[in-house]
XYZ file of C-alpha atoms in Angstrom:
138
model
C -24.271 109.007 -5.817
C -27.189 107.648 -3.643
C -27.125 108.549 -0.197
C -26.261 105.939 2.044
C -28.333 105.306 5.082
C -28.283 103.558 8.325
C -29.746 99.705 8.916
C -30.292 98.586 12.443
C -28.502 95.187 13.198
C -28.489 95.028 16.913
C -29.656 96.137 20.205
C -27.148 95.562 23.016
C -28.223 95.183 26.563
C -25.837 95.365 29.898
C -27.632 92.440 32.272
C -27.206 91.098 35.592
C -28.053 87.752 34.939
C -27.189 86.575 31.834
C -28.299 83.007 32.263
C -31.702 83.821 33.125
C -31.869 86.483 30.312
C -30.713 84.353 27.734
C -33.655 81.607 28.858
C -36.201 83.896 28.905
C -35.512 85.118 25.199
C -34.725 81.359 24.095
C -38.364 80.471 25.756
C -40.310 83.082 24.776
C -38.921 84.552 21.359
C -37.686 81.186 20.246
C -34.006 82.667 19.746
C -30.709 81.003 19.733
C -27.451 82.091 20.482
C -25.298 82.437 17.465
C -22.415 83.904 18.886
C -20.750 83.620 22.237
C -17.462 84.874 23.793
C -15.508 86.047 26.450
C -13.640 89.391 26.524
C -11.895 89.229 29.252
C -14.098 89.068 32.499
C -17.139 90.213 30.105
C -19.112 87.245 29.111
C -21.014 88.474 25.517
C -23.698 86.528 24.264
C -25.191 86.996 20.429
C -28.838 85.803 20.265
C -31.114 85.829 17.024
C -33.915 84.086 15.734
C -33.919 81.707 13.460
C -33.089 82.881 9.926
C -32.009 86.417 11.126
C -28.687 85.845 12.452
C -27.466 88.437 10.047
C -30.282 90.413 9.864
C -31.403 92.273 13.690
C -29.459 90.362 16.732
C -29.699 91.159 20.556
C -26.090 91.381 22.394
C -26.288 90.772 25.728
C -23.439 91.647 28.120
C -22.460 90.593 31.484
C -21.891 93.277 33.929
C -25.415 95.409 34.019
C -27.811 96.139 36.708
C -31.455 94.969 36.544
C -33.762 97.769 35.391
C -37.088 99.280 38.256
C -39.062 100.790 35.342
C -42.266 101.979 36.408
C -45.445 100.340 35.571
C -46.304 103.833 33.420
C -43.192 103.525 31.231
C -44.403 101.889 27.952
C -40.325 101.362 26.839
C -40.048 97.881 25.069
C -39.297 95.793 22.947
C -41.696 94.300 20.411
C -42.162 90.785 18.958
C -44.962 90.147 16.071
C -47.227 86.823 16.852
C -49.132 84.525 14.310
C -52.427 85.245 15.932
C -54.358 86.689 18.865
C -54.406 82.885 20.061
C -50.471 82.763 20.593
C -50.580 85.926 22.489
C -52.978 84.842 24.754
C -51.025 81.211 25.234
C -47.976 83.138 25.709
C -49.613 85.410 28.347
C -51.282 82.870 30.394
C -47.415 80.977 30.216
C -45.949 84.297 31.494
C -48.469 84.710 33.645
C -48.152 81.181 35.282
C -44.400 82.587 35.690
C -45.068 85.533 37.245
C -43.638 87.451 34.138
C -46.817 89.210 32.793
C -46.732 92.773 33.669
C -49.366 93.945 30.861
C -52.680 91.594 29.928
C -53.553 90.781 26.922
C -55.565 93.494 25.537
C -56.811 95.197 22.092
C -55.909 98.941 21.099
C -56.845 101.048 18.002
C -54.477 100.365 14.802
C -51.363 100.420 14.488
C -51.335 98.925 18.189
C -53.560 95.857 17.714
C -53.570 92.855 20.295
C -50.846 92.961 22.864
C -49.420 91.331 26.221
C -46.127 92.426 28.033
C -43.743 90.721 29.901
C -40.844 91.899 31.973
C -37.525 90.487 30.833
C -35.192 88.674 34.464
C -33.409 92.802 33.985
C -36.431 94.838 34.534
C -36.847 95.521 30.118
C -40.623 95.064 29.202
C -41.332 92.925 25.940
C -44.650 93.259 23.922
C -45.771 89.841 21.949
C -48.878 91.816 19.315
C -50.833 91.209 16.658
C -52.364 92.355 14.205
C -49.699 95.468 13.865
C -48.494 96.824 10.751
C -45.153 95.127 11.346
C -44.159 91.811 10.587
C -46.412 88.232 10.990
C -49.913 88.830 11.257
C -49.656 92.225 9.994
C -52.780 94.296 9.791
């Protein structure tokens, strides 16, 4: 028998606000909720993007406190972009926001192009390209 090993399908995130968390994702990442409910006072909101609803999914759940992570901790998540273009146009969006917390800027492979944003709970985002990971992958 094969062995039988793990597949990630979901991160899932305790927020304060979930309104403003599920905009930011919906403007910025382009994902839609595909799942929303109510367990008892816990609002739970499935978001995914387009084409991946049963693939990797973010659950976000009422009830967290927002996140003070210093500006030295790198933790994030990380979304592939077509081209160094679209990160800078999403930067200089952010920015106009007052949601950039890292510039765009180019490191050695496997890092590539990169800008960082910081989520309405404190979690830092990366938009990159030229990574070996999905669109534009180098």
């Amino acid at each position: 028998m094969d062995p039988v090993f793990p597949r990630l399908t979901h991160i899932a995130l305790h927020v304060e606000d979930m309104d403003a968390c599920v905009a930011f994702y919906q403007y910025y990442c382009d994902m839609e909720i595909c799942h929303a409910r109510n367990n008892g006072q816990q609002r739970i909101v499935w978001l995914a993007e387009s084409g991946r609803e049963k693939d990797l999914i973010f659950v976000l759940m009422d009830g967290g406190r927002n996140l003070a992570l210093p500006d030295d901790d790198y933790r994030h998540f990380g979304f592939a972009m077509p081209s160094r273009e679209a990160v800078d146009d999403l930067a200089e969006r952010a920015n106009a926001r007052g949601e950039l917390v890292w510039p765009p800027r180019e490191e050695p492979f496997p890092v590539g192009y990169y800008c960082g944003l910081q989520d309405p709970n404190g979690n830092y985002v990366e938009f990159s390209y030229g990574q070996p990971l999905g669109p534009g992958a180098g």
